[in-house]
Structure formats: structure tokens, C-alpha cells
Short mmCIF file of C-alpha atoms in Angstrom, two decimals:
data_model
loop_
_atom_site.label_atom_id
_atom_site.label_comp_id
_atom_site.label_asym_id
_atom_site.label_seq_id
_atom_site.Cartn_x
_atom_site.Cartn_y
_atom_site.Cartn_z
CA ALA S 1 -19.65 14.79 22.17
CA GLY S 2 -21.06 12.55 19.85
CA SER S 3 -22.61 15.17 18.34
CA HIS S 4 -20.32 17.95 17.06
CA GLY S 5 -20.71 20.86 19.73
CA ARG S 6 -21.77 18.95 22.83
CA ARG S 7 -19.91 17.23 25.24
CA ARG S 8 -21.17 13.96 26.41
CA PHE S 9 -20.18 10.69 24.14
CA PRO S 10 -16.85 11.08 22.85
CA GLU S 11 -16.37 9.32 19.38
CA LYS S 12 -13.14 7.47 18.55
CA LEU S 13 -10.93 7.60 14.95
CA VAL S 14 -9.64 3.66 15.35
CA ASP S 15 -7.28 3.10 12.21
CA LYS S 16 -5.36 5.48 11.39
CA SER S 17 -3.97 3.88 8.23
CA ARG S 18 -7.92 3.92 6.26
CA ARG S 19 -7.46 6.56 3.96
CA VAL S 20 -10.62 8.02 1.77
CA ALA S 21 -10.20 8.03 -1.83
CA PRO S 22 -12.61 7.98 -4.56
CA LEU S 23 -14.84 4.91 -5.79
CA GLY S 24 -17.04 5.38 -8.52
CA GLN S 25 -19.18 8.84 -7.57
CA ALA S 26 -18.77 8.27 -3.88
CA ASP S 27 -15.29 9.09 -2.11
CA VAL S 28 -14.60 5.44 0.48
CA ASP S 29 -12.06 5.14 3.81
CA ASN S 30 -11.45 1.26 2.07
CA GLY S 31 -13.00 0.51 -1.75
CA ALA S 32 -11.98 -3.12 -1.30
CA SER S 33 -14.75 -3.01 1.14
CA ILE S 34 -17.52 -1.99 -0.72
CA SER S 35 -19.08 -2.45 -4.60
CA THR S 36 -19.00 0.27 -6.37
CA GLY S 37 -22.37 0.37 -7.24
CA LEU S 38 -23.28 0.32 -3.49
CA ALA S 39 -21.03 2.84 -2.56
CA ASN S 40 -23.12 5.37 -6.11
CA VAL S 41 -26.22 4.49 -3.51
CA VAL S 42 -25.59 5.14 -0.22
CA SER S 43 -23.80 8.20 -0.72
CA LEU S 44 -27.01 9.30 -1.73
CA LYS S 45 -28.29 8.72 1.23
CA ALA S 46 -26.53 10.77 3.64
CA CYS S 47 -28.06 13.14 5.87
CA GLN S 48 -26.74 16.01 8.66
CA LEU S 49 -27.95 16.63 12.19
CA GLU S 50 -28.50 20.09 13.02
CA THR S 51 -29.92 21.36 16.31
CA THR S 52 -30.07 24.11 18.52
CA LEU S 53 -30.16 24.63 22.39
CA LYS S 54 -31.06 27.83 24.26
CA ASN S 55 -30.19 29.68 27.42
CA PRO S 56 -33.85 29.73 29.59
CA ILE S 57 -31.90 32.13 32.28
CA THR S 58 -30.54 34.63 29.19
CA GLU S 59 -32.65 33.38 26.42
CA GLN S 60 -29.36 32.75 23.84
CA ILE S 61 -29.39 30.70 21.44
CA SER S 62 -26.32 28.41 20.91
CA PRO S 63 -24.50 28.23 17.45
CA PRO S 64 -25.79 24.83 15.96
CA SER S 65 -24.49 21.31 16.85
CA TRP S 66 -24.10 18.60 14.44
CA GLY S 67 -25.01 15.11 14.43
CA GLN S 68 -26.21 12.79 11.88
CA ALA S 69 -29.93 11.15 11.01
CA GLY S 70 -30.87 9.01 8.22
CA LEU S 71 -34.10 8.10 6.76
CA ILE S 72 -35.61 4.34 7.15
CA GLN S 73 -37.86 3.49 3.75
CA ALA S 74 -41.48 2.89 4.50
CA GLU S 75 -44.54 2.18 2.83
CA ARG S 76 -44.82 3.11 -1.45
CA LEU S 77 -46.38 6.37 -1.87
CA THR S 78 -46.09 6.33 -5.59
CA ALA S 79 -46.94 3.46 -8.41
CA SER S 80 -43.90 1.00 -8.62
CA PRO S 81 -42.47 1.99 -11.69
CA PRO S 82 -42.16 -0.39 -14.76
CA LYS S 83 -39.68 -3.30 -14.53
CA ASN S 84 -37.69 -3.53 -17.82
CA PRO S 85 -34.26 -4.18 -17.21
CA GLN S 86 -33.36 -3.69 -21.01
CA LYS S 87 -34.43 0.37 -20.47
CA ARG S 88 -33.51 0.73 -16.93
CA GLN S 89 -29.90 -0.87 -19.13
CA ALA S 90 -30.48 1.38 -22.02
CA VAL S 91 -30.93 4.68 -20.11
CA ALA S 92 -28.70 3.57 -17.07
CA GLY S 93 -25.67 2.62 -18.72
CA THR S 94 -25.27 -0.12 -15.86
CA ASP S 95 -25.84 -3.72 -14.84
CA PRO S 96 -29.39 -4.15 -14.73
CA GLU S 97 -29.48 -7.17 -11.66
CA ARG S 98 -26.55 -3.74 -9.58
CA PRO S 99 -28.05 -0.18 -11.19
CA THR S 100 -26.29 2.78 -10.28
CA VAL S 101 -27.44 5.73 -8.76
CA GLU S 102 -27.65 6.82 -12.90
CA VAL S 103 -31.06 5.17 -13.26
CA ALA S 104 -33.81 5.71 -15.39
CA SER S 105 -36.23 8.57 -14.49
CA SER S 106 -38.84 6.28 -13.49
CA LEU S 107 -36.91 4.49 -10.87
CA ARG S 108 -36.05 7.91 -9.42
CA SER S 109 -39.73 8.92 -9.51
CA SER S 110 -40.38 6.75 -7.03
CA ARG S 111 -42.05 7.80 -3.97
CA PHE S 112 -41.60 6.28 -0.26
CA LYS S 113 -42.90 7.01 2.99
CA VAL S 114 -40.10 7.38 5.11
CA ILE S 115 -39.26 7.52 8.87
CA PRO S 116 -36.47 9.82 10.02
CA ILE S 117 -34.11 8.44 12.91
CA THR S 118 -31.41 10.19 14.77
CA CYS S 119 -29.54 8.65 18.13
CA ILE S 120 -31.75 10.38 21.88
CA HIS S 121 -28.33 11.88 22.70
CA ASN S 122 -28.17 14.31 19.89
CA LEU S 123 -31.37 15.84 21.07
CA GLN S 124 -30.87 16.21 24.99
CA ASP S 125 -30.39 19.48 26.82
CA ASP S 126 -26.50 19.90 27.59
CA VAL S 127 -24.81 21.74 30.32
CA ASP S 128 -22.05 24.58 30.14
CA ASP S 129 -18.81 25.04 31.96
CA ASP S 130 -21.44 27.29 34.36
CA GLY S 131 -22.77 24.58 35.40
CA VAL S 132 -26.31 26.03 32.93
CA THR S 133 -28.74 23.65 31.41
CA TRP S 134 -29.54 24.95 27.88
CA GLU S 135 -32.33 23.49 26.79
CA PHE S 136 -33.01 21.31 23.73
CA GLN S 137 -34.68 23.68 21.32
CA ARG S 138 -35.33 22.19 18.01
CA SER S 139 -33.76 19.44 15.09
CA VAL S 140 -33.81 20.36 11.31
CA LEU S 141 -33.06 17.45 9.21
CA THR S 142 -30.86 18.20 5.85
CA ALA S 143 -30.76 15.28 3.42
CA VAL S 144 -27.74 16.62 1.70
CA SER S 145 -27.78 15.21 -1.83
CA ALA S 146 -31.19 16.08 -2.48
CA ASN S 147 -30.26 19.89 -0.60
CA ALA S 148 -33.58 19.13 1.39
CA ARG S 149 -33.85 20.89 4.57
CA TYR S 150 -36.72 19.79 7.09
CA GLU S 151 -37.18 20.45 10.36
CA VAL S 152 -38.19 17.15 12.29
CA ASN S 153 -39.61 16.52 15.47
CA PHE S 154 -38.31 13.28 17.28
CA ALA S 155 -40.07 11.33 19.65
CA LYS S 156 -37.46 11.05 22.38
CA ALA S 157 -36.08 14.97 22.45
CA ARG S 158 -35.11 16.10 25.36
CA TYR S 159 -35.59 12.58 26.63
CA THR S 160 -34.52 11.50 30.61
CA PRO S 161 -33.67 8.24 30.25
CA GLY S 162 -34.56 6.14 33.93
CA PRO S 163 -32.30 4.19 35.82
CA GLY S 164 -33.96 0.90 34.61
CA GLU S 165 -32.62 1.98 30.92
CA SER S 166 -29.72 1.08 31.37
CA VAL S 167 -28.16 -0.65 28.40
CA VAL S 168 -25.17 -3.24 29.23
CA LEU S 169 -23.02 -3.02 25.97
CA ARG S 170 -20.10 -5.19 27.45
CA PRO S 171 -19.83 -6.84 31.20
CA SER S 172 -17.36 -6.74 33.12
CA ASP S 173 -14.17 -8.68 33.10
CA ALA S 174 -10.88 -8.98 35.24
CA ASN S 175 -9.19 -5.84 33.02
CA ASP S 176 -12.44 -3.83 32.86
CA ASN S 177 -15.61 -2.35 34.40
CA ALA S 178 -18.48 -2.80 32.61
CA ILE S 179 -19.59 -0.41 29.76
CA THR S 180 -23.32 1.09 30.03
CA TRP S 181 -24.80 2.93 28.03
CA ASP S 182 -28.40 5.16 29.66
CA CYS S 183 -30.31 3.87 27.11
CA HIS S 184 -31.20 2.40 23.72
CA ASP S 185 -30.15 5.27 22.21
CA VAL S 186 -32.53 5.57 19.26
CA THR S 187 -35.11 7.87 18.81
CA THR S 188 -37.92 8.27 15.17
CA ALA S 189 -40.11 10.82 14.33
CA PRO S 190 -43.10 10.19 12.55
CA LYS S 191 -43.75 9.02 9.76
CA ILE S 192 -43.47 11.61 6.52
CA ASP S 193 -45.83 10.56 4.05
CA ASN S 194 -46.15 13.73 1.25
CA ALA S 195 -45.03 12.29 -2.10
CA ALA S 196 -44.58 15.95 -2.82
CA SER S 197 -41.66 16.24 -0.30
CA PRO S 198 -37.94 15.61 -1.37
CA LEU S 199 -37.65 13.13 1.71
CA THR S 200 -39.70 10.40 0.30
CA ARG S 201 -37.71 9.83 -3.18
CA LYS S 202 -36.76 6.44 -2.95
CA ASN S 203 -33.06 6.89 -3.09
CA LEU S 204 -32.42 8.94 -0.16
CA SER S 205 -33.74 6.42 2.47
CA PHE S 206 -32.75 3.21 4.35
CA GLN S 207 -34.73 -0.06 3.73
CA LYS S 208 -34.23 -1.40 6.54
CA VAL S 209 -32.91 -5.73 7.08
CA THR S 210 -36.79 -7.22 8.39
CA ARG S 211 -36.35 -11.17 7.73
CA ASP S 212 -36.46 -12.55 10.77
CA ASP S 213 -33.84 -14.63 11.17
CA TYR S 214 -31.20 -11.66 10.30
CA GLU S 215 -29.18 -11.14 14.01
CA PHE S 216 -25.88 -8.92 14.51
CA GLN S 217 -22.72 -11.35 14.44
CA VAL S 218 -18.93 -10.98 14.92
CA GLY S 219 -17.25 -10.31 11.51
CA GLN S 220 -20.38 -8.82 9.51
CA LYS S 221 -18.81 -6.13 7.25
CA ILE S 222 -21.00 -2.40 7.64
CA GLY S 223 -20.75 0.71 6.80
CA MET S 224 -22.11 4.11 7.52
CA VAL S 225 -22.42 7.60 4.82
CA VAL S 226 -21.91 11.32 6.44
CA TYR S 227 -21.74 14.59 5.73
CA ARG S 228 -19.67 17.02 7.63
CA ASN S 229 -19.72 21.20 7.04
CA PHE S 230 -16.39 21.19 9.03
CA ALA S 231 -12.51 20.15 10.10
CA VAL S 232 -12.20 17.31 12.27
CA THR S 233 -9.28 17.94 14.80
CA PRO S 234 -7.59 15.92 16.85
CA GLU S 235 -10.28 16.38 20.08
CA ASP S 236 -13.17 15.57 17.57
CA ALA S 237 -11.40 12.56 16.47
CA GLY S 238 -10.57 11.03 20.49
CA MET S 239 -7.02 11.87 19.95
CA SER S 240 -4.44 14.10 21.56
CA GLN S 241 -3.33 17.40 19.98
CA ASN S 242 0.13 16.51 19.10
CA SER S 243 -0.66 12.76 18.26
CA ILE S 244 -2.07 13.33 14.35
CA THR S 245 -2.00 16.12 12.40
CA MET S 246 -4.91 17.91 10.54
CA ASP S 247 -3.67 17.05 7.10
CA GLU S 248 -4.02 13.33 8.51
CA LEU S 249 -7.00 13.70 9.47
CA ARG S 250 -8.40 15.11 6.42
CA GLN S 251 -6.79 11.86 4.28
CA ILE S 252 -8.66 9.72 6.80
CA PHE S 253 -12.19 11.52 6.90
CA GLY S 254 -12.10 13.11 3.88
CA ARG S 255 -12.36 17.27 3.37
CA GLU S 256 -15.77 18.78 4.78
CA GLY S 257 -17.87 19.80 2.73
CA SER S 258 -18.27 16.02 1.58
CA VAL S 259 -20.02 13.24 1.99
CA ASN S 260 -17.84 10.25 2.77
CA ILE S 261 -18.08 6.72 3.52
CA TYR S 262 -16.76 5.06 6.47
CA THR S 263 -16.26 1.12 6.61
CA GLY S 264 -15.26 -1.32 9.06
CA GLN S 265 -17.24 -4.78 10.73
CA ILE S 266 -18.95 -5.26 13.95
CA MET S 267 -15.90 -6.27 16.89
CA ASN S 268 -18.40 -7.71 19.71
CA VAL S 269 -22.32 -8.14 20.39
CA SER S 270 -23.67 -7.17 23.57
CA THR S 271 -25.72 -10.40 25.68
CA ASP S 272 -29.30 -8.82 24.72
CA LYS S 273 -28.29 -8.71 20.76
CA LYS S 274 -29.80 -5.54 20.41
CA ALA S 275 -26.08 -3.47 20.33
CA PHE S 276 -22.60 -3.77 19.24
CA GLU S 277 -19.41 -2.65 18.85
CA HIS S 278 -17.74 -1.72 15.90
CA ASN S 279 -14.17 -0.38 14.53
CA ILE S 280 -15.59 2.35 11.57
CA ASN S 281 -13.57 5.42 12.09
CA THR S 282 -15.75 7.95 14.30
CA PHE S 283 -15.39 12.04 14.99
CA ARG S 284 -17.35 13.85 16.96
CA GLY S 285 -20.15 14.47 14.54
CA CYS S 286 -20.88 11.04 13.74
CA SER S 287 -23.57 9.88 16.06
CA GLY S 288 -26.89 9.18 14.40
CA ALA S 289 -25.72 7.72 11.35
CA VAL S 290 -27.03 4.82 10.04
CA ILE S 291 -25.18 1.43 10.04
CA PHE S 292 -25.88 -0.60 6.33
CA LEU S 293 -24.15 -4.01 5.83
CA LEU S 294 -22.04 -3.79 3.10
CA ASP S 295 -21.54 -6.57 -0.32
CA VAL S 296 -18.49 -7.58 0.01
CA ASP S 297 -16.41 -10.55 1.85
CA GLN S 298 -19.14 -10.94 3.70
CA GLU S 299 -18.96 -15.21 3.53
CA GLY S 300 -20.26 -17.09 6.77
CA CYS S 301 -20.91 -14.09 8.16
CA GLY S 302 -24.83 -14.35 8.54
CA VAL S 303 -25.06 -12.64 5.43
CA ILE S 304 -27.45 -13.15 2.58
CA GLU S 305 -26.97 -11.27 -1.16
CA SER S 306 -30.40 -9.22 0.03
CA ASP S 307 -29.49 -8.07 2.92
CA TYR S 308 -26.58 -5.88 0.50
CA GLY S 309 -27.07 -2.55 1.57
CA LYS S 310 -29.78 -2.32 3.90
CA ALA S 311 -29.79 -0.65 7.05
CA ILE S 312 -29.45 -2.39 11.14
CA ALA S 313 -28.15 0.23 13.48
CA VAL S 314 -27.70 3.32 14.83
CA HIS S 315 -23.93 4.54 15.75
CA VAL S 316 -23.90 6.32 18.88
CA GLY S 317 -20.50 6.92 19.98
CA GLY S 318 -17.71 5.78 21.38
CA ASP S 319 -14.65 4.82 24.67
CA ARG S 320 -11.03 3.76 25.08
CA LEU S 321 -11.09 0.13 26.95
CA SER S 322 -7.41 -0.97 29.13
CA GLY S 323 -4.51 -1.19 27.17
CA GLY S 324 -5.03 1.41 25.09
CA THR S 325 -8.34 -1.09 22.92
CA ILE S 326 -10.65 1.47 21.13
CA VAL S 327 -13.99 0.30 19.84
CA ASN S 328 -17.33 2.63 18.79
CA PHE S 329 -20.80 1.37 19.54
CA ALA S 330 -24.11 0.87 17.78
CA PHE S 331 -27.86 0.31 18.23
CA LYS S 332 -29.78 -1.66 16.73
CA ILE S 333 -32.99 -0.62 14.83
CA LEU S 334 -35.75 -2.32 16.24
#
């Protein structure tokens, strides 16, 4: 399942050659694809999503399922900090044009309204082996770097998509049937606008790409930041039990209890330009992660410098095509 502990929307390990290694204050599976500064910044934005279900017959509460979520930055809540590059450099000890996360206290205190975001299927009911539908109960978002846990009420929790909402991710061809998804699998919660909340700290949220002429394009380099508190199994990564070891999986995805950045690129764009295929390595528990634009090797791909590090989509799951081709999918943040 896309959420660890659930059944639907399998995740896919695409490239077994990638290995997580330290980069600055972050752990990244391809250090050549992202600057140290950006890796440091986005590593603070990981948000794990914990969901629980309830058996309506026995009233039993399920063990938690695990997915990802994110915070999208909205309007400023506090006054803009003073713009003094020299002071920022002196305090942070870094290039004033591209500060790392070790920034001046005035910058750290900036507060913004934020919009929690995840994928809809993280919040749906689930059916067990006996055919019993376990009902979604609650979701808790944890901003990992702030150690802040909040119950969040997403707009489309327990949502059942209608037949007219199905989205074609890849049309049929001579080798494969069309790949479709139940709906545009993204949902948000009401804005958090309490300046006292840790979630409104500037460094915890992603800015969204908002320029009118930005479009998904094949070749754009992308990444996502993920926290997990469990060991990834071969099944979690869409692999057969004997095809890969637990040691290899830890090398590819990093260790449990840590934040890791996984990287890749857009491989194909849907006809409606609201979804894309990508080759970021994922496992069960990645669904809902925010996908952002990297800041290396973006020339000729429709990405400009002001887009670097900004959010464009939400990862939802993957599939295996004929011939063994593996693809993952993401939907645009509207």
C-alpha cells in the first residue's frame, strides 16, 4: 500500500544503484543532484502522517498506518525580518545568497500560515482479509524537525471518488492498458494560522511554484524528503522477498528513524498536465510526500532559479509496466 500498514497503491523501488549518504546536515540518495544548502533546508520539512482505523463491528482500533504529508506556505503571520545580508552571513556563517538552515534567529522566527497536504488514499477506509471495512478515524501530522504532533482534519478524509473522477495517467498502447487513478489524489486541510504553533515556522513549510508559465516537463529534476520509523521490507519496495536484502534496502533508503532525501526526474507527463511519472525510489509509507524541484542540472527543462526547492506535486504510488518498466506517480498541487 502507499501508506505503510495499508493495502492499496503499491510503491516502487526504481533504481537499486542509488545509495543514501550524508550531504551537509542531510542524507541524500544522489548527492550530485542537489546542493548542500538546499538539502539542509528541505531536510527540515519532513512530515510523517499517522492514521488509525476502527473496526465498526468490534470497535477495535487498528495499529497506526504511516504515510507522508507536507506543509505549503501561505500568507505571512509575523513581520518580515530585517534584510541585512552581512548580519545574516555573520550569524549563519554562510553565503548570504543561499543561506543554510543555520540562519539568523530573526529569520528562524518568521511565521507563515500553512496548508497541510497529503494524498486522499492515506485517509480512506480499508478492507481486511475477512472483507470487513475498517473506517478511517483520525490523522496526526508530525513535523519531524520540530517534534510537533498535531491532529489534522483533511477535507477529503473518508472520501469516495465517483466514476467520473478517474484520471488517465498513461494512455493505452500496443503493450499496456491505460493506467488510471481513482481521482486527483491530493487533499488539503484548513490553514493553520496560529503564530504560536510550531507548524507556522518558516523553515517547516514549502513554498509552491506559482508562476503562470511553469509546467511539468520531462527531464525536470525532482526530490522528496521522507521520514520513517520502521524498517523497509522487500514487499514495501515492490520487490520479491529474495530479490534484495534488508541491508541493501537500508543502503538505498537510509535507516529508520531518520530523514532522507530521495531524488529523480520527471519521466512522462499526463495529457492533462496535472500528473506525471517519475523515477524517485519509493517504499510503502511514502505516499503523500511533497515533491520539490532540485537546484542542479535543470538547464533546458523549463525550470528557473527562483523555482529551486519549491513544491510542485504530491507523490501517490507506482506501477510496473510490461517489460518490467517501473514507474511512480505524482499529482500536481493545485
